[in-house]
mmCIF file of C-alpha atoms in Angstrom:
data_model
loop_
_atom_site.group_PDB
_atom_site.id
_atom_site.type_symbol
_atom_site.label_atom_id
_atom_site.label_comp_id
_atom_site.label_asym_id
_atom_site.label_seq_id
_atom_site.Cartn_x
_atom_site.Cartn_y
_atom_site.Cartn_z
ATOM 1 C CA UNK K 1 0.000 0.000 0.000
ATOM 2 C CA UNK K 2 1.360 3.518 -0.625
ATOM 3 C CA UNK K 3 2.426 5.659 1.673
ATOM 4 C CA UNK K 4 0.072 8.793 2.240
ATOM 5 C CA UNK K 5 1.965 12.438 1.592
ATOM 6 C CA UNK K 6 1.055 15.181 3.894
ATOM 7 C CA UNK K 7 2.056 18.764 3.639
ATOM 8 C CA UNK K 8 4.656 20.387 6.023
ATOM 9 C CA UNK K 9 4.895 23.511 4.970
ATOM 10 C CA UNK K 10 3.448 26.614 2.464
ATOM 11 C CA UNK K 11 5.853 28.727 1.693
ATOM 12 C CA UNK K 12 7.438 30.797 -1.634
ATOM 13 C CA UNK K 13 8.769 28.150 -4.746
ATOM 14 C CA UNK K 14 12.037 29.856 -3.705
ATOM 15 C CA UNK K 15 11.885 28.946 -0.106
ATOM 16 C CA UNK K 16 10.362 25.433 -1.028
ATOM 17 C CA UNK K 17 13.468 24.253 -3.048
ATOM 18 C CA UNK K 18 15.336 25.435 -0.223
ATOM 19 C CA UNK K 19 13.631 23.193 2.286
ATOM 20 C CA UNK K 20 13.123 20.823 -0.069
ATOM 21 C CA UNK K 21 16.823 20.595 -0.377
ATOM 22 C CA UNK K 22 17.490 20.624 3.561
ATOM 23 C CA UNK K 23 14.674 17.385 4.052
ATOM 24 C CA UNK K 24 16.488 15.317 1.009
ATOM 25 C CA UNK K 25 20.108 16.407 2.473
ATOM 26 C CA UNK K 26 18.720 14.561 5.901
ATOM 27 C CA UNK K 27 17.574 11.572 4.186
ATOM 28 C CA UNK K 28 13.964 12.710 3.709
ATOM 29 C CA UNK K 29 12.004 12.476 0.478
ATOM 30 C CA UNK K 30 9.973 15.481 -0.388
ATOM 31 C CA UNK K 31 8.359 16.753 -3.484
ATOM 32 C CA UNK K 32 6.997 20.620 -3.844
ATOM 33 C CA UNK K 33 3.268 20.782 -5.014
ATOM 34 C CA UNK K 34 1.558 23.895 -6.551
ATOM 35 C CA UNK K 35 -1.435 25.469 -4.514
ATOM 36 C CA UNK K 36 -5.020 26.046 -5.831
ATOM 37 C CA UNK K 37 -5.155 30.021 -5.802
ATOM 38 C CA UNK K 38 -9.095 29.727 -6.396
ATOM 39 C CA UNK K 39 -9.344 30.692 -2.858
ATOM 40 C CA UNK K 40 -6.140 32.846 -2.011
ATOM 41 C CA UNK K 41 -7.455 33.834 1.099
ATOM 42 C CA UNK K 42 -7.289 30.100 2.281
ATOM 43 C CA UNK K 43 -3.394 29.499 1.598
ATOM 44 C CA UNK K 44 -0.442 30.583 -0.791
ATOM 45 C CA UNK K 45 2.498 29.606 -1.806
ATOM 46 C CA UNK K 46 3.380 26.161 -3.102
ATOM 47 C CA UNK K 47 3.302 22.997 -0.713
ATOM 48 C CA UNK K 48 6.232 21.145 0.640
ATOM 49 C CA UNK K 49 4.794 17.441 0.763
ATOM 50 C CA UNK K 50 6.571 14.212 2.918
ATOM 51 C CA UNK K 51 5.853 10.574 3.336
ATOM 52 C CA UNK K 52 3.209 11.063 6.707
ATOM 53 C CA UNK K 53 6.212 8.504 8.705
ATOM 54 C CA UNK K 54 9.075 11.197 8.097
ATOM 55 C CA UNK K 55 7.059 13.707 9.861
ATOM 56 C CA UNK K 56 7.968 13.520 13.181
ATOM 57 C CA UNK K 57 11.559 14.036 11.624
ATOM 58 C CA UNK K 58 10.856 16.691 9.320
ATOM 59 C CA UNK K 59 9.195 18.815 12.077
ATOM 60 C CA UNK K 60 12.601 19.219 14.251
ATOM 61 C CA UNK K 61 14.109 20.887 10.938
ATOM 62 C CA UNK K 62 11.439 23.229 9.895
ATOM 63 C CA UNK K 63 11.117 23.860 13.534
ATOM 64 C CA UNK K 64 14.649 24.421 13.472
ATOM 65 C CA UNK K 65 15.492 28.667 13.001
ATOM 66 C CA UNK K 66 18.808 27.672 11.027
ATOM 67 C CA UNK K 67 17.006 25.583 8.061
ATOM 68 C CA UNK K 68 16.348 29.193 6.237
ATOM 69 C CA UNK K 69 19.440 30.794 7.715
ATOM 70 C CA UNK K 70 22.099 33.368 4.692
ATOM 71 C CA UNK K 71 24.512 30.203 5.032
ATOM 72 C CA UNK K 72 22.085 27.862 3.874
ATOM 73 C CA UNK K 73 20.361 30.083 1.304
ATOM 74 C CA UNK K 74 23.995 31.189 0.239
ATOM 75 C CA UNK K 75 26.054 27.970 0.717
ATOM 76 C CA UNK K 76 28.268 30.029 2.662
ATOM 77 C CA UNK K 77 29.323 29.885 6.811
ATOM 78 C CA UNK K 78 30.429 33.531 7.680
ATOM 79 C CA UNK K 79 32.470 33.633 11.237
ATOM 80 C CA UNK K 80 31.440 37.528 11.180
ATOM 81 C CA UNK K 81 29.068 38.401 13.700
ATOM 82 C CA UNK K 82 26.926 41.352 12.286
ATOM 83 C CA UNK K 83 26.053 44.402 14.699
ATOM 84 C CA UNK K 84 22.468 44.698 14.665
ATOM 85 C CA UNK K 85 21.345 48.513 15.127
ATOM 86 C CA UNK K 86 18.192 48.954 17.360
ATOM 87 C CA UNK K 87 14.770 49.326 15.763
ATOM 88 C CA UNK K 88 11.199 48.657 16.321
ATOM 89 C CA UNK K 89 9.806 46.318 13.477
ATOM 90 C CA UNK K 90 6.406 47.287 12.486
ATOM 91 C CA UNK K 91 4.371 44.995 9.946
ATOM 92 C CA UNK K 92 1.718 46.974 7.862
ATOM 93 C CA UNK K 93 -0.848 46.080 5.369
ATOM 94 C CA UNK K 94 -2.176 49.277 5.230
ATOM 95 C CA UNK K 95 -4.963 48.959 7.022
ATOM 96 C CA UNK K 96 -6.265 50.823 9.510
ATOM 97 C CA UNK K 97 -5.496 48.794 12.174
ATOM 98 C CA UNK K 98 -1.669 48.824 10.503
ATOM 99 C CA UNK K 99 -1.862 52.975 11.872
ATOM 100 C CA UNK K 100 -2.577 52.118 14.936
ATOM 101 C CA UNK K 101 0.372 50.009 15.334
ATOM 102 C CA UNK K 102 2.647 52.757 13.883
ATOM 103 C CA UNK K 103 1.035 55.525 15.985
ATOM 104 C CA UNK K 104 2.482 53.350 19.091
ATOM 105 C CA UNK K 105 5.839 52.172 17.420
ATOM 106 C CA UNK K 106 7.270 56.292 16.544
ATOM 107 C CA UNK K 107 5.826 57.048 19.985
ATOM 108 C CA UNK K 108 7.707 54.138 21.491
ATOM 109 C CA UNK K 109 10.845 55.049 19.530
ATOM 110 C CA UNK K 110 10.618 58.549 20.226
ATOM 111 C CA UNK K 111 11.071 57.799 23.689
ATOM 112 C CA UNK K 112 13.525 54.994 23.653
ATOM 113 C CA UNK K 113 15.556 57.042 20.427
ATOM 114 C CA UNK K 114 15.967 54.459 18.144
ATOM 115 C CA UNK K 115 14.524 53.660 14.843
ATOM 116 C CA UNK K 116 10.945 51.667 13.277
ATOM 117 C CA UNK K 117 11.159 49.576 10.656
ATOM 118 C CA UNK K 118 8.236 48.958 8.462
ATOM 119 C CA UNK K 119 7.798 46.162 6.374
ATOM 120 C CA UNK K 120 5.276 44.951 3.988
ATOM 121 C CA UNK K 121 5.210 41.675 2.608
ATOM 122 C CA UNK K 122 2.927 40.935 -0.362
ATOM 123 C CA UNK K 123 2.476 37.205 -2.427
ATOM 124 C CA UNK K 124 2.881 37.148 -6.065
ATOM 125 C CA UNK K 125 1.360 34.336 -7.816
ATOM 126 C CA UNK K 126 3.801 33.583 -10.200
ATOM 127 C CA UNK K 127 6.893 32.312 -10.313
ATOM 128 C CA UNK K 128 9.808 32.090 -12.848
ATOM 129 C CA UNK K 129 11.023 28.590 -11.645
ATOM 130 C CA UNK K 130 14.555 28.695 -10.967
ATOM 131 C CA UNK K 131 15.935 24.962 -12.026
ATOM 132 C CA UNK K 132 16.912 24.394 -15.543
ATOM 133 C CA UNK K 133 14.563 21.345 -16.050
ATOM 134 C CA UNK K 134 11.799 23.404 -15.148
ATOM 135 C CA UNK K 135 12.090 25.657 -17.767
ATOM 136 C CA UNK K 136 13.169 23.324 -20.545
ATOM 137 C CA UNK K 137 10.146 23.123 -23.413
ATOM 138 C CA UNK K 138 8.427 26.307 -22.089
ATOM 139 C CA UNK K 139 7.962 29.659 -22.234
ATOM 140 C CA UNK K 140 6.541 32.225 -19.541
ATOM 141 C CA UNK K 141 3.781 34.079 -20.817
ATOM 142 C CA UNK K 142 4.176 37.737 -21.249
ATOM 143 C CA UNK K 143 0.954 38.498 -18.985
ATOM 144 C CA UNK K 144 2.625 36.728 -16.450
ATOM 145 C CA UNK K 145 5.516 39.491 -17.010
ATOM 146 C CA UNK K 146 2.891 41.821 -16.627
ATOM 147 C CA UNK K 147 1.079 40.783 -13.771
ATOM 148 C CA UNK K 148 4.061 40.328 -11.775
ATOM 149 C CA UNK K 149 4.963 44.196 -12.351
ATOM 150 C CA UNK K 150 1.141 45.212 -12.023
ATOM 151 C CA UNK K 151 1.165 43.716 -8.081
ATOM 152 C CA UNK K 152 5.202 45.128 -7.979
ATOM 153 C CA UNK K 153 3.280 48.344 -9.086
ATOM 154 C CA UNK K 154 0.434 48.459 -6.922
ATOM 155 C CA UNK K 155 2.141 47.610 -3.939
ATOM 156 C CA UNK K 156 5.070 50.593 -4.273
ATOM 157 C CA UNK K 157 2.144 52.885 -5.222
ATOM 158 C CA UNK K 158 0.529 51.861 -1.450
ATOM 159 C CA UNK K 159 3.938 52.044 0.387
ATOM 160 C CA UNK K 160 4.599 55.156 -1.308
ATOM 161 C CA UNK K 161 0.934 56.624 0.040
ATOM 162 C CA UNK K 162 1.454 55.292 3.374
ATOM 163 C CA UNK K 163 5.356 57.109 3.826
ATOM 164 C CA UNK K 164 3.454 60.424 2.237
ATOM 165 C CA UNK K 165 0.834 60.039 5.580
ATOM 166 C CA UNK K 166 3.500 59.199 7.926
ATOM 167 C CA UNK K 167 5.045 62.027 6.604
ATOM 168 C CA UNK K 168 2.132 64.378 7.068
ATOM 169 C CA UNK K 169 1.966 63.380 11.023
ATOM 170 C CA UNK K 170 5.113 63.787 11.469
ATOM 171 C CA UNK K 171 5.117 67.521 10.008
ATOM 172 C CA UNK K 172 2.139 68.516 11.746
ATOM 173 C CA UNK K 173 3.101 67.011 15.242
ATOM 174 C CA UNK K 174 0.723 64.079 15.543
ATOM 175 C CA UNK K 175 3.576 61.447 14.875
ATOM 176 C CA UNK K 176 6.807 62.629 16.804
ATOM 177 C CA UNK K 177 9.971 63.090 14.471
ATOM 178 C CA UNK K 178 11.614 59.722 14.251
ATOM 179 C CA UNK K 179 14.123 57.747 11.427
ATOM 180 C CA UNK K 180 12.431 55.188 9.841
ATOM 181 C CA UNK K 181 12.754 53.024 6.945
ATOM 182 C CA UNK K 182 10.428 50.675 4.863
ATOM 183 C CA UNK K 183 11.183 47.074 3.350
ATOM 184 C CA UNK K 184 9.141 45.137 1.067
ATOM 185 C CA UNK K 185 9.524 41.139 0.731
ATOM 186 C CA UNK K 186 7.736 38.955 -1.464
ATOM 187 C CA UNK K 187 6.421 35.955 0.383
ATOM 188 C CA UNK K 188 4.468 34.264 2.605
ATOM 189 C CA UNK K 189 3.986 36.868 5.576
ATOM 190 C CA UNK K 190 4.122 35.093 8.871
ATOM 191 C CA UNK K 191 7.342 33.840 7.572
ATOM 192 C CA UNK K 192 8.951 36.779 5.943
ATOM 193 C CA UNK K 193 8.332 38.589 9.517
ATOM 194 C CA UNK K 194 9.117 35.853 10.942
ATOM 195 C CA UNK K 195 12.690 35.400 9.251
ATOM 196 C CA UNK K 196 13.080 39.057 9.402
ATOM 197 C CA UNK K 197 12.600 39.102 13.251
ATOM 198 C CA UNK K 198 15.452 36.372 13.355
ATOM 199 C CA UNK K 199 17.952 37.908 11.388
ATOM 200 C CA UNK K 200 17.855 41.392 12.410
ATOM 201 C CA UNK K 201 16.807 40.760 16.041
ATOM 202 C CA UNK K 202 14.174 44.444 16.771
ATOM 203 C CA UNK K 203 13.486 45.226 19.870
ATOM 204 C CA UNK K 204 10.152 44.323 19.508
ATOM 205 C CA UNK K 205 7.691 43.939 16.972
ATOM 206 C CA UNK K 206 4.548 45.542 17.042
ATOM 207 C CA UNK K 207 1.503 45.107 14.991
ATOM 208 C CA UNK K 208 -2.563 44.664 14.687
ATOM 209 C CA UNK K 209 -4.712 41.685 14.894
ATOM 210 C CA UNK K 210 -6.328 42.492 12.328
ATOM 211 C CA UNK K 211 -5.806 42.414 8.231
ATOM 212 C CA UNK K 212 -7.175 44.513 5.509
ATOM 213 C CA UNK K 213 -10.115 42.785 4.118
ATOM 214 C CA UNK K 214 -10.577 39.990 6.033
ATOM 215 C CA UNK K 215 -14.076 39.185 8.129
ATOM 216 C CA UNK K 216 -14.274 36.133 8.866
ATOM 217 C CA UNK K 217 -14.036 36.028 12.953
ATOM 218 C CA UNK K 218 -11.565 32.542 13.009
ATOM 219 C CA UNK K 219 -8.991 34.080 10.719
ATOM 220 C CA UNK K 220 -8.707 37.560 12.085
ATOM 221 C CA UNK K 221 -5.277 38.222 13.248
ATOM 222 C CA UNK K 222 -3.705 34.918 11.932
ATOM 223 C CA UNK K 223 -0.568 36.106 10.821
ATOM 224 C CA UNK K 224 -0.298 38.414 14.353
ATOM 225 C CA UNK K 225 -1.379 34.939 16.212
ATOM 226 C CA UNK K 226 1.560 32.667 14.073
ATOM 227 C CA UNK K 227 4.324 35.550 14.843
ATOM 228 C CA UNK K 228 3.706 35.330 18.508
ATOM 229 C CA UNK K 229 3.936 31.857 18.769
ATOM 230 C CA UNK K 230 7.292 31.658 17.277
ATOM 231 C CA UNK K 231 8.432 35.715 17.059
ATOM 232 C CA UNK K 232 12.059 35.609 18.865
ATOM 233 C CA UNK K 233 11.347 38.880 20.544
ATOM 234 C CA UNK K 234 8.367 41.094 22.490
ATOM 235 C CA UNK K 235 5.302 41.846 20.559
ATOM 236 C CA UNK K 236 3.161 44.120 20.893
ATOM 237 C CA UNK K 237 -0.459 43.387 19.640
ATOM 238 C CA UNK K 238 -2.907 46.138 19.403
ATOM 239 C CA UNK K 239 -6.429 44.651 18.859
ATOM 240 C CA UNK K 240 -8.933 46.241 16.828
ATOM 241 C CA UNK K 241 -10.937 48.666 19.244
ATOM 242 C CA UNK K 242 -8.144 48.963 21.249
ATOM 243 C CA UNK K 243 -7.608 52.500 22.703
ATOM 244 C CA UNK K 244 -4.957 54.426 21.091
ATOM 245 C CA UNK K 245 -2.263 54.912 23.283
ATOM 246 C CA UNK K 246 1.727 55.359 23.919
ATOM 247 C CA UNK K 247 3.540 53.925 26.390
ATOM 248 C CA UNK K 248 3.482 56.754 28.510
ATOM 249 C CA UNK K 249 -0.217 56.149 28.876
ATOM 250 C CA UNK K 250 0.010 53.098 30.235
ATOM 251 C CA UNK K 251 -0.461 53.057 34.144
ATOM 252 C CA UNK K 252 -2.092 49.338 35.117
ATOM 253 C CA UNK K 253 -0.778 46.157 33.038
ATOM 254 C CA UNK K 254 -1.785 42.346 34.311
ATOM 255 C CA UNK K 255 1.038 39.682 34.125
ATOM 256 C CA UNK K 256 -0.824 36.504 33.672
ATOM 257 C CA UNK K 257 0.994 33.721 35.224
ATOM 258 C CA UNK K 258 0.846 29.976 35.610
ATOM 259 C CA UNK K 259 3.397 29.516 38.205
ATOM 260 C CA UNK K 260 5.508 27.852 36.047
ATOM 261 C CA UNK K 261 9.499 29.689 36.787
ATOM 262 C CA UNK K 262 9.473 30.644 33.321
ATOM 263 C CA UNK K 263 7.250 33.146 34.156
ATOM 264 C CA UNK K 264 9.627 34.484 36.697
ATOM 265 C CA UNK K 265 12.123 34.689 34.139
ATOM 266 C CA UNK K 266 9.778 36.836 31.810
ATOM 267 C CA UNK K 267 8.745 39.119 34.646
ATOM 268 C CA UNK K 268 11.955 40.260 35.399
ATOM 269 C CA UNK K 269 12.481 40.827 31.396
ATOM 270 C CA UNK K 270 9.694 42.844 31.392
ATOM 271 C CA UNK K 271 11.079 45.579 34.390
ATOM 272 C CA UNK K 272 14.287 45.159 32.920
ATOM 273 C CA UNK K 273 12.806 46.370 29.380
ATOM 274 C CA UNK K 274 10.407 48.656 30.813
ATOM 275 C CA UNK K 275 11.978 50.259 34.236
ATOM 276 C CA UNK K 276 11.958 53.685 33.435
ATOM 277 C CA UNK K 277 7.893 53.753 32.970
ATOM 278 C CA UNK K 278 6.300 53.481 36.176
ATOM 279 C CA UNK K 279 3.075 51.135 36.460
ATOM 280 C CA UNK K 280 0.894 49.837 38.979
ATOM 281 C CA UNK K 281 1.197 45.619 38.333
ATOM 282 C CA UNK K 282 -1.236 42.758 39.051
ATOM 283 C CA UNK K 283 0.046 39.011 38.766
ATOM 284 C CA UNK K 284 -3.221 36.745 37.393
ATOM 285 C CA UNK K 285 -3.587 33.348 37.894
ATOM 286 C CA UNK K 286 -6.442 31.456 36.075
ATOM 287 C CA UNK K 287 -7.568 28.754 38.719
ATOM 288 C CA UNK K 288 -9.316 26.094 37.093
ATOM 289 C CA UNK K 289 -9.467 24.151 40.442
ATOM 290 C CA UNK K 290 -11.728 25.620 43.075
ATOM 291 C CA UNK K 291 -10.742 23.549 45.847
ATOM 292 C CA UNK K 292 -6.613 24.865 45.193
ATOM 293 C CA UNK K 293 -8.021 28.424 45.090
ATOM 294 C CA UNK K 294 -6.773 29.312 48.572
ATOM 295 C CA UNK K 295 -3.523 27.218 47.765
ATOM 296 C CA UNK K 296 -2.821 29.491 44.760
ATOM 297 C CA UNK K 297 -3.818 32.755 46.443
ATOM 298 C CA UNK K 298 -0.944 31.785 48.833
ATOM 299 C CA UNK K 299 1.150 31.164 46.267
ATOM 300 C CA UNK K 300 0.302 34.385 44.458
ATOM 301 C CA UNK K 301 1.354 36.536 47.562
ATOM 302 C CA UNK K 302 4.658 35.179 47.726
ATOM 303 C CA UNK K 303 5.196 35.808 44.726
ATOM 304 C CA UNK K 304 4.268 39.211 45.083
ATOM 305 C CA UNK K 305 6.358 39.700 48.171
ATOM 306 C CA UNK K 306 9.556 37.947 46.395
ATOM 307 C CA UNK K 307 9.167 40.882 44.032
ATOM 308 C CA UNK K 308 8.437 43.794 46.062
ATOM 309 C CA UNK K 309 11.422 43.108 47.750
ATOM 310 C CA UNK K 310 13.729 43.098 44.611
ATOM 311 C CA UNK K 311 11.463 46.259 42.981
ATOM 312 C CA UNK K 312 10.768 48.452 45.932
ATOM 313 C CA UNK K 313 9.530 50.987 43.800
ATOM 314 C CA UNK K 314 6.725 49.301 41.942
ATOM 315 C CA UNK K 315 3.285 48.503 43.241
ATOM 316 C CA UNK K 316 2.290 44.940 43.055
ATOM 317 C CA UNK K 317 -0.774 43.364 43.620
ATOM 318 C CA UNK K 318 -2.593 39.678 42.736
ATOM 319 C CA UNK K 319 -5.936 38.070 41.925
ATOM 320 C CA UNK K 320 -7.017 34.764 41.565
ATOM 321 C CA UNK K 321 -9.374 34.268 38.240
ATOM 322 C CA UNK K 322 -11.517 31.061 37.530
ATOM 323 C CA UNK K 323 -10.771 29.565 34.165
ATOM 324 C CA UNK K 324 -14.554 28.118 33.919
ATOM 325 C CA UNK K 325 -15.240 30.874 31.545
ATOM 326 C CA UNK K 326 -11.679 32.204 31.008
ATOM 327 C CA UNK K 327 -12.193 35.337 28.415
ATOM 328 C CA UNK K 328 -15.389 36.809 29.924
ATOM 329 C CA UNK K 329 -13.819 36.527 33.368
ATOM 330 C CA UNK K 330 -10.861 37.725 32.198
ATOM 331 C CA UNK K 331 -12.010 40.633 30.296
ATOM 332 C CA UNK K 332 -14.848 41.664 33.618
ATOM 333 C CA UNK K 333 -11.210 42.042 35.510
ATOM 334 C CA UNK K 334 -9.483 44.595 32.392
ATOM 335 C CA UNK K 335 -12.302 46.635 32.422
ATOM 336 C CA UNK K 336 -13.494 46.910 36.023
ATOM 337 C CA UNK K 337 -9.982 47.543 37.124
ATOM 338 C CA UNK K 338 -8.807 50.003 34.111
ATOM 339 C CA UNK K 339 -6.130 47.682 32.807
ATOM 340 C CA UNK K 340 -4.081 49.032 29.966
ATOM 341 C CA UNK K 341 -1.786 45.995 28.900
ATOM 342 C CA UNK K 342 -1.731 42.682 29.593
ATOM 343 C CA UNK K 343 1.251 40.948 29.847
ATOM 344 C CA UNK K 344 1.761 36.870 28.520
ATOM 345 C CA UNK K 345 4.668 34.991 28.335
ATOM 346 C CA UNK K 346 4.843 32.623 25.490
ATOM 347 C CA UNK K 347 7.026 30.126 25.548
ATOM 348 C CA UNK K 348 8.366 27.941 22.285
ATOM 349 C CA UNK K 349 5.929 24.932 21.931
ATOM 350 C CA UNK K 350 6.321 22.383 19.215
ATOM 351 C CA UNK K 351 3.892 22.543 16.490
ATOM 352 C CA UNK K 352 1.363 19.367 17.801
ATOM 353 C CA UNK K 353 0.986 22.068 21.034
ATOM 354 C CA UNK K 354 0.347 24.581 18.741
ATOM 355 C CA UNK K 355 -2.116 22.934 16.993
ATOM 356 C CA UNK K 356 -4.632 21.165 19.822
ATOM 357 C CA UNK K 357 -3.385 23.544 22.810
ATOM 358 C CA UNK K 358 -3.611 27.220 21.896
ATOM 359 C CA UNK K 359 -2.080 29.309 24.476
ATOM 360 C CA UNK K 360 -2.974 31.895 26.374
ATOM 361 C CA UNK K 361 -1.881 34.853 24.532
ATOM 362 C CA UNK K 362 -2.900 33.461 20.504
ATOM 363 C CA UNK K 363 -6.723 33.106 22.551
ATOM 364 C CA UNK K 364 -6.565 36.797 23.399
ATOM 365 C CA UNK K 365 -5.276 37.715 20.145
ATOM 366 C CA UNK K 366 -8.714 36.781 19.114
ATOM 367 C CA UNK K 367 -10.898 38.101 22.135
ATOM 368 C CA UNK K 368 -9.675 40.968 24.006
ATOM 369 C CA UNK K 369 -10.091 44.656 23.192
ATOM 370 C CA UNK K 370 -7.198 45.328 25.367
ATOM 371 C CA UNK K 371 -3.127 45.616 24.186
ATOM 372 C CA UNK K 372 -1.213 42.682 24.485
ATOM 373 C CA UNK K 373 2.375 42.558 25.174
ATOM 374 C CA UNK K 374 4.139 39.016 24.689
ATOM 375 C CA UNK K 375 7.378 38.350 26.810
ATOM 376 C CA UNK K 376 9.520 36.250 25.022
#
């Protein structure tokens, strides 16, 4: 009986023979299958297919942040180690959400003094294959030539617009006067980001749950909710009715913590990053055992003490939530008690967690109104 194929990854025909390459150099075989486009929305790219028993396998590679590294794109192993100047990374689609999340980034950089990034990454449906055999007994049509430049086109003309706005702000005092750049990949855009966030290391990325265009309540902020489970670095999600604010503004922010000394770890990343802004803090625990509510309480105030004596400055409280109905609860608490920002750590989960245990913060991504800040 033959073995059944199942995809591992969508990605650019590019970035396909590249992991194709990487699979077959560890013994793996995979073939690269085009993607229906009738429903664009739905997936892009072409598909990276393996035998279903080489998955377990094939998952520690593309898990792997080296697979897609220069040296394997170029061949090349460079001892140099490249000085990475500070920025804020800031993916737009111009939207209107995407202004929002650049509102916050120049104020953020303002006060910090260093520079935002942003970057737009946009799919083109056509590809000029790259191997020889692929090319041998046919010709690329000219409107393929044509529609490639048309999206090239239409793409420069919006990231042309959107520097003209920023622009404007900036001029008339609503944005405050910061450098900034703009980069455009071609690609699949979790990924490019993604990549981008690995290479260049930001300081934090910071973007909107929401894409231009898109409606449909299970796939809003998809590509935010796949760059914080795997983003290298803080991110800063701004949901869609989410108040406009900089960090200045921000006086109460929840730290949501499972007890787990990870989440120690995080904490104290978080008042490292963030000491010279003041803020009243409340540590959360979800209890989803009644009966270990008093246990965790306890648990909770040493917690708070620990810290109060290593941050004598700060103002630290706790509360105990039930997880029966986790976002309502959680989302009675933010608005009763005025919090601006809650806080998530998110640590690196293999993609089978991913998949059938969504975490904490990719469940607010969906739900809350309120910023999210994820501690890496």
């Amino acid at each position: 009986m033959e073995e059944k194929f199942v995809t591992l990854a969508i990605l650019t025909f590019s970035k396909a023979q590249i992991l194709k390459n990487v699979l077959e150099n560890e013994g793996i075989e995979a073939c690269i299958h085009n993607v229906n486009l009738i429903q664009p929305v739905v997936s892009s790219g072409v598909r990276v297919r393996i035998k279903e028993s080489d998955l377990p396998k094939a998952l520690k590679i593309i898990e792997s942040s080296t697979w897609l590294s220069d040296e394997v794109v170029s061949g090349e192993v460079s001892d140099k180690k490249e000085e990475h100047k500070k920025f804020i990374l800031v993916p737009v689609d111009f939207s209107d959400y995407s202004m929002k999340a650049c509102e916050f980034a120049f104020n953020f950089a303002a006060q910090i003094h260093v520079e935002v990034v942003l970057m737009h990454v946009y799919f083109s449906p056509v590809y000029m294959p790259s191997l020889q055999y692929a090319t041998e007994g046919c010709s690329m049509p000219v409107e393929d030539d044509l529609g490639i430049k048309s999206v090239l086109d239409s793409v420069q003309h919006q990231l042309n617009k959107l520097t003209e706005i920023i622009d404007g702000r900036i001029e008339s005092g609503e944005f405050p006067k910061v450098t900034y750049s703009c980069v455009l990949c071609e690609g699949v855009p979790e990924e490019e980001i993604l990549h981008y966030a690995r290479t260049k290391k930001p300081l934090m990325i910071v973007m909107g749950t929401r894409g231009k265009g898109v409606k449909e309540y299970g796939v809003i902020g998809s590509v935010t909710a796949e760059v914080i489970e795997r983003s290298p670095v803080f991110v800063y999600a701004i949901p869609e009715k989410a108040k406009l604010m900089n960090l200045k503004d921000i006086h109460k922010v929840a730290f949501l913590t499972s007890f787990d000394q990870r989440d120690l770890v995080a904490f104290d990343s978080l008042i490292t990053t963030f000491k010279d802004y003041p803020f009243d803090l409340t540590f959360i625990h979800l209890n989803s055992d009644e009966h270990r509510r008093l246990w965790n309480e306890i648990k909770l105030a040493g917690i708070r003490d620990y810290f109060l004596k290593q941050y004598p400055n700060l103002k630290i409280n706790y509360k105990v939530i039930t997880e029966d109905h986790l976002l309502n609860n959680l989302d009675e608490y933010v608005k009763a008690e005025n919090v601006d920002v809650l806080c998530i750590s998110n640590y690196k989960r293999n993609v089978f967690a991913r998949l059938f245990n969504p975490s904490i913060a990719k469940r607010m991504v969906f739900h809350s109104e309120t910023p999210i800040l994820i501690i890496k």
